[in-house]
mmCIF file of C-alpha atoms in Angstrom:
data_model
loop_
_atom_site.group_PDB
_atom_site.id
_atom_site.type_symbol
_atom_site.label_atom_id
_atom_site.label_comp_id
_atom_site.label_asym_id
_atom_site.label_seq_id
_atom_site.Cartn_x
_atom_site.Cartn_y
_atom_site.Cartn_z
ATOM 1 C CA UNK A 144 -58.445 -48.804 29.201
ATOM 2 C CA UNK A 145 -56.189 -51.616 27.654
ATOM 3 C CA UNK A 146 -54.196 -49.414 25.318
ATOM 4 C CA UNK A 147 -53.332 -46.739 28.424
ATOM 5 C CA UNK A 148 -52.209 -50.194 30.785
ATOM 6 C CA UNK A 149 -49.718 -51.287 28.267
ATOM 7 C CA UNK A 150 -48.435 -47.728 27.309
ATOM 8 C CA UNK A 151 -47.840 -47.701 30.567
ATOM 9 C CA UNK A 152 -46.038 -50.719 30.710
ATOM 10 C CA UNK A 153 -44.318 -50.270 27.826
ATOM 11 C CA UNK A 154 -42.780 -47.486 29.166
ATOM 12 C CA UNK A 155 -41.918 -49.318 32.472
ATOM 13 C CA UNK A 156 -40.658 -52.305 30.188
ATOM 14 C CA UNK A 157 -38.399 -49.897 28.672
ATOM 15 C CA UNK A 158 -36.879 -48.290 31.711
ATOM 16 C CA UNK A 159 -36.047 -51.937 32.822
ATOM 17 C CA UNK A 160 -38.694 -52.205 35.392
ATOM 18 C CA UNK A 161 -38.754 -56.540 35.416
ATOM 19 C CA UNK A 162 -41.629 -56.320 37.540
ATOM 20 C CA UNK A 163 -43.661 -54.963 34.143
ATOM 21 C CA UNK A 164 -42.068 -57.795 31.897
ATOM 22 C CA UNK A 165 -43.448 -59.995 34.579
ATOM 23 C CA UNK A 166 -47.154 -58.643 34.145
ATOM 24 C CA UNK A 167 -47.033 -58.475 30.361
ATOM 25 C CA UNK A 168 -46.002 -62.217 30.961
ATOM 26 C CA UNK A 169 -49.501 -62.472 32.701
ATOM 27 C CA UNK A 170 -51.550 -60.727 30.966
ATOM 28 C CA UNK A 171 -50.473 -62.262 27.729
ATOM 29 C CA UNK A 172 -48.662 -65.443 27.782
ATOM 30 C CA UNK A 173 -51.666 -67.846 27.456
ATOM 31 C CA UNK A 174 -53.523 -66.226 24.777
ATOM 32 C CA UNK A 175 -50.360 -65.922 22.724
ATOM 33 C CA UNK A 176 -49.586 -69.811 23.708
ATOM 34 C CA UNK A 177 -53.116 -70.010 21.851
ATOM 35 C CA UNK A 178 -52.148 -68.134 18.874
ATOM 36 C CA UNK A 179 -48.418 -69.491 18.353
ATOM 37 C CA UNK A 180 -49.869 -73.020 18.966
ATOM 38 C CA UNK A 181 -52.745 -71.960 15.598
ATOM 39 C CA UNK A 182 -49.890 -71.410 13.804
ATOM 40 C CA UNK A 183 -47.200 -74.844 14.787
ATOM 41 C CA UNK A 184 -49.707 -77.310 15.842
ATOM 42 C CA UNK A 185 -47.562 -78.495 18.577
ATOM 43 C CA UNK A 186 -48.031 -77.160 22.025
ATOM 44 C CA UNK A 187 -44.585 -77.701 23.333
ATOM 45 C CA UNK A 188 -43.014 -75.507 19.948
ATOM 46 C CA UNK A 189 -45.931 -72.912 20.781
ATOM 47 C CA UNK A 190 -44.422 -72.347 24.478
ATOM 48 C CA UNK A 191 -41.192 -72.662 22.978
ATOM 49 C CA UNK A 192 -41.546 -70.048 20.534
ATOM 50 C CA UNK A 193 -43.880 -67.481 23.508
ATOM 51 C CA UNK A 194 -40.944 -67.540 25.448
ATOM 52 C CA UNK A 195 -38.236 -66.823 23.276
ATOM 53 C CA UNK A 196 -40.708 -63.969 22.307
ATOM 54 C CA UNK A 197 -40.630 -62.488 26.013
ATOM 55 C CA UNK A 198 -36.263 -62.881 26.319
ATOM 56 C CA UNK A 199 -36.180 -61.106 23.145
ATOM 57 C CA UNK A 200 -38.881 -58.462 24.151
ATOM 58 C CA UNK A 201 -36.975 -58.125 27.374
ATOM 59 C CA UNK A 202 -32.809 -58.021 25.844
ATOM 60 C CA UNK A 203 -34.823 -55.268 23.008
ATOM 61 C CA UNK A 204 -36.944 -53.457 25.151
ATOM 62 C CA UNK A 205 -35.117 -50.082 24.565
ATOM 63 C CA UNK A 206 -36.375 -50.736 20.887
ATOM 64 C CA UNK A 207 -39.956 -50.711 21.945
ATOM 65 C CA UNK A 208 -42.132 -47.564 20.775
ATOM 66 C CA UNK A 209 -44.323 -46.920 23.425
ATOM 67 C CA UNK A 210 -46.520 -44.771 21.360
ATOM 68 C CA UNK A 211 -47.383 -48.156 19.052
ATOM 69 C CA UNK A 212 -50.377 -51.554 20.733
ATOM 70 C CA UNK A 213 -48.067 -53.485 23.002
ATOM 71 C CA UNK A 214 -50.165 -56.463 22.120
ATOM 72 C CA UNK A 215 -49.903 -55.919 18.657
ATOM 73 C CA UNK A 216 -46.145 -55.740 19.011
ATOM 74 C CA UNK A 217 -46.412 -59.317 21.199
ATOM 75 C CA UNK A 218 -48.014 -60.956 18.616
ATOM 76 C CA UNK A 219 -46.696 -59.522 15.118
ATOM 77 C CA UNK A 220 -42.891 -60.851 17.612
ATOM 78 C CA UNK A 221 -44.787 -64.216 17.638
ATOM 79 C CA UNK A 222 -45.656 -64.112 14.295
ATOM 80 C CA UNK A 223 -42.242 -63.289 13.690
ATOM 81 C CA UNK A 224 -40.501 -66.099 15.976
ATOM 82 C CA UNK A 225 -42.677 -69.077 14.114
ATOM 83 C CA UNK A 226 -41.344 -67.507 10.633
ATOM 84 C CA UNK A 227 -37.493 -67.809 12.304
ATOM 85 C CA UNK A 228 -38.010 -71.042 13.308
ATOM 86 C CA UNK A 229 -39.703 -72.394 10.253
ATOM 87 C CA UNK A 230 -36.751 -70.723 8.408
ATOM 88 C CA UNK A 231 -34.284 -72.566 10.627
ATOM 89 C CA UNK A 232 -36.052 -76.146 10.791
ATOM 90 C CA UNK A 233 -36.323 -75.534 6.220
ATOM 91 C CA UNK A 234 -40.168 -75.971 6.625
ATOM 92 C CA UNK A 235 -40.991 -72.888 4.690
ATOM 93 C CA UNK A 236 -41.512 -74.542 1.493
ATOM 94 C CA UNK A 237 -44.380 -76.472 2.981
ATOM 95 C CA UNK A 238 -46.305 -73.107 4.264
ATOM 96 C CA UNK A 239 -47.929 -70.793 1.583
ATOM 97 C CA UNK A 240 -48.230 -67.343 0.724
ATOM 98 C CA UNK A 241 -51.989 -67.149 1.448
ATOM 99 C CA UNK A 242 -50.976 -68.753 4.919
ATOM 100 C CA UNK A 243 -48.950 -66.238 6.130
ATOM 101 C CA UNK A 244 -51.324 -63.670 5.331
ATOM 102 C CA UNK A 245 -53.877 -65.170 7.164
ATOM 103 C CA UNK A 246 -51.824 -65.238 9.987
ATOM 104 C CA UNK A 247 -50.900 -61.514 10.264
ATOM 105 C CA UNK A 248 -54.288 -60.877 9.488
ATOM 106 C CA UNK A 249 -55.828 -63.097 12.483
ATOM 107 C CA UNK A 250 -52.688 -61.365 15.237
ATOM 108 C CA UNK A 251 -54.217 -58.067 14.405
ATOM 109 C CA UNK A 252 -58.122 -59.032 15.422
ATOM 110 C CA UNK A 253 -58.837 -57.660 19.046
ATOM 111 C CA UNK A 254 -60.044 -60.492 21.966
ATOM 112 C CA UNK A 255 -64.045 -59.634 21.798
ATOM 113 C CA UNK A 256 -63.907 -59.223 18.115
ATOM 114 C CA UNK A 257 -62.419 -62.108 17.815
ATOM 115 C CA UNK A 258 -65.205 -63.943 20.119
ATOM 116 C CA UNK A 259 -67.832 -62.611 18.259
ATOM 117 C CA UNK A 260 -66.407 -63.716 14.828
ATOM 118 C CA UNK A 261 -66.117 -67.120 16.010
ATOM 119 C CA UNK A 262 -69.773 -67.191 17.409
ATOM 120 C CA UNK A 263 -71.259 -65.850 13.836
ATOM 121 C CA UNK A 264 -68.959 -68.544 11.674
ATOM 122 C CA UNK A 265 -70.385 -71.390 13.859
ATOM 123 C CA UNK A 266 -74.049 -69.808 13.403
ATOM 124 C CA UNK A 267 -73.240 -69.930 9.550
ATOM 125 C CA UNK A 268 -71.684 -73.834 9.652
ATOM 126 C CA UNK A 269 -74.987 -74.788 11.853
ATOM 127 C CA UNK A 270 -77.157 -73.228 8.723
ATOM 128 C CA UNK A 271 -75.681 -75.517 6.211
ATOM 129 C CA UNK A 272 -77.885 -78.034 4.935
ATOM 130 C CA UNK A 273 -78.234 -80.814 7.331
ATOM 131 C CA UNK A 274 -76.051 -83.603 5.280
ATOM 132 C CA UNK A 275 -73.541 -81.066 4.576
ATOM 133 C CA UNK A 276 -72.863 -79.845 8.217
ATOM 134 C CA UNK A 277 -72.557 -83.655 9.108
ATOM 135 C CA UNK A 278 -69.692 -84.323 7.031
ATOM 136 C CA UNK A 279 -68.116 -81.120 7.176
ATOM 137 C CA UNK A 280 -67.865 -81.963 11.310
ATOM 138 C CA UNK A 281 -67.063 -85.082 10.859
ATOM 139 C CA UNK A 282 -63.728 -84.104 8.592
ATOM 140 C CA UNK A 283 -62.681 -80.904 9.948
ATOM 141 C CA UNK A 284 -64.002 -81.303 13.837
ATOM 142 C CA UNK A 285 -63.684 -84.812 14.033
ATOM 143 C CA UNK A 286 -61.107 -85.273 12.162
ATOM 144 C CA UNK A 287 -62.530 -88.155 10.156
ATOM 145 C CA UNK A 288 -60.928 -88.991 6.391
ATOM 146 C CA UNK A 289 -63.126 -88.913 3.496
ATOM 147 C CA UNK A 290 -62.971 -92.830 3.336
ATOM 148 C CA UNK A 291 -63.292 -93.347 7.198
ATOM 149 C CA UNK A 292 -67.174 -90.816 6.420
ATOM 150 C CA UNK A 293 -67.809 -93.169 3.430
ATOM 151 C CA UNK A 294 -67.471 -96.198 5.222
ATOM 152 C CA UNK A 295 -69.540 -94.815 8.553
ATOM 153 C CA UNK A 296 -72.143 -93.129 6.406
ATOM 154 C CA UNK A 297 -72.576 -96.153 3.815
ATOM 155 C CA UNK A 298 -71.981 -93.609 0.718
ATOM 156 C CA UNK A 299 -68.938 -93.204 -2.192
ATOM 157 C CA UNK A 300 -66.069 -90.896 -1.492
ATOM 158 C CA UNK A 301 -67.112 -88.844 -4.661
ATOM 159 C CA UNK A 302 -70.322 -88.130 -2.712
ATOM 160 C CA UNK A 303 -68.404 -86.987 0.595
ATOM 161 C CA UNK A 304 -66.331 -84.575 -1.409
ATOM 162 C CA UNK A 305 -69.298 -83.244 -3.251
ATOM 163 C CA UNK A 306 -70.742 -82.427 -0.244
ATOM 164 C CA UNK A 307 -67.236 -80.886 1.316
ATOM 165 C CA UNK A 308 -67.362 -78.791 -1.685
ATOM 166 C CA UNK A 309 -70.613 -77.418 -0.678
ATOM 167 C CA UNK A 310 -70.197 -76.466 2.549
ATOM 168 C CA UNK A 311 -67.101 -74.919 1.060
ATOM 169 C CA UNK A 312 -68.987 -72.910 -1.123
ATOM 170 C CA UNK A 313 -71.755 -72.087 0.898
ATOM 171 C CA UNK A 314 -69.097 -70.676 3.511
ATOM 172 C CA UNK A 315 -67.280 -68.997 1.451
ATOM 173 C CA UNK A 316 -70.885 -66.581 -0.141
ATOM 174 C CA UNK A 317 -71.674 -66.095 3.591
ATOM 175 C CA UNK A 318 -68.668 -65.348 5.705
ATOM 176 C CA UNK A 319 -66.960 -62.105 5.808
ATOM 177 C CA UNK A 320 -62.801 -61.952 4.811
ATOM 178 C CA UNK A 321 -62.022 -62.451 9.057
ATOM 179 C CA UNK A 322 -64.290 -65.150 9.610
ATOM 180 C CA UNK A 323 -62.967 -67.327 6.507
ATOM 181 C CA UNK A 324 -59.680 -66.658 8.043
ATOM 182 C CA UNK A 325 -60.646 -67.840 11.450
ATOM 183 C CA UNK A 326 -62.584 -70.965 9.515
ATOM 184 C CA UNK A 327 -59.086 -71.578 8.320
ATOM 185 C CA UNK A 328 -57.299 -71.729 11.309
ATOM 186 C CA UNK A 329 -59.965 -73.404 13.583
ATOM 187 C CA UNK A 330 -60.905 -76.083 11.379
ATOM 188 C CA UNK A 331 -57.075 -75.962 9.333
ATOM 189 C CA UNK A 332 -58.458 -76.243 6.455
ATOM 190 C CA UNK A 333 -55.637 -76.643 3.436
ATOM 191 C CA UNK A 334 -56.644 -78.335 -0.273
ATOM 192 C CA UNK A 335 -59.443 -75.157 -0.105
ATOM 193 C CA UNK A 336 -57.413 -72.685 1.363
ATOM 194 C CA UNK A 337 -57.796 -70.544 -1.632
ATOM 195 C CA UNK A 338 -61.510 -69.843 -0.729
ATOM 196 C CA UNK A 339 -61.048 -68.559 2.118
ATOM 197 C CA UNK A 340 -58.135 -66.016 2.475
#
């Protein structure tokens, strides 16, 4: 099982076997690449911040509890290294509370869990009413503005957002508190943040 590997190499990690920091680096590098990059946006900060997270895991690893998730511990040190460098770079004031919280919820859902929230919040987006999936893809998938969908579609701007607000709503009755999170995150979703975490 996963959580008897990395108990084990926690322990390893902590006797100063390299050889384990180097496998942890294997196992785990790319997906937490994935999740620093979900929190910066930028690809080169997210490998920036992943590998100051496995010199500090490696200079600490006497402070490691073995009995505690490894991966839990490599991504709540993530979570952790985006907050320093937000702190030092003074970008805090543009990240909210709900933001954050979203975050350390997301590091703490397991890989297959995780897949299978994904798959049900893009059944639920596919149910939306035809006109409302269309825009909502076009804005959060596509990346479209509301004035760029007006002007393709041939409608107002009032009617795009009316729409947006929809598919908001309609989300927001049908997905559980993990999958609004992940909707969040995969489509970074900010003026309606507050309906979904």
């Amino acid at each position: 099982m996963d959580s008897q590997r990395d108990s084990v190499l926690a322990q390893r990690l902590i006797s100063g076997d390299s050889k384990a920091h180097d496998l942890l680096m294997d196992l785990y590098y790319q997906s937490l690449c994935n999740y620093a990059q979900s929190l910066c946006h930028d690809h080169y900060k997210a490998e920036d911040i992943i590998q100051n997270v496995f010199v500090k895991i490696w200079t600490n690893r006497k402070k490691i509890n073995p009995e505690l998730s490894i991966k839990s511990y490599l991504y709540k040190s993530a979570y952790n290294e985006f907050i320093d460098q937000c702190r030092k770079n003074k970008s805090l004031r543009y990240l909210d509370e709900k933001y954050f919280e979203a975050v350390d919820l997301v590091s703490k859902i397991e890989d297959k869990e995780m897949d299978d929230l994904i798959k049900l919040m893009n059944v639920e987006i596919e149910n939306l009413p035809s006109k409302c999936k269309e825009i909502f893809l076009m804005n959060k998938k596509e990346g479209l503005t509301h004035t760029e969908i007006a002007e393709y579609l041939n409608i107002s701007t009032k009617t795009i957002e009316g729409h947006m607000t929809r598919a908001f709503k309609i989300l927001a009755e049908k997905l559980n508190i993990k999958m609004k999170v992940l909707l969040f995150f995969t489509y970074n979703i900010k003026k309606h943040s507050e309906n979904f975490v």
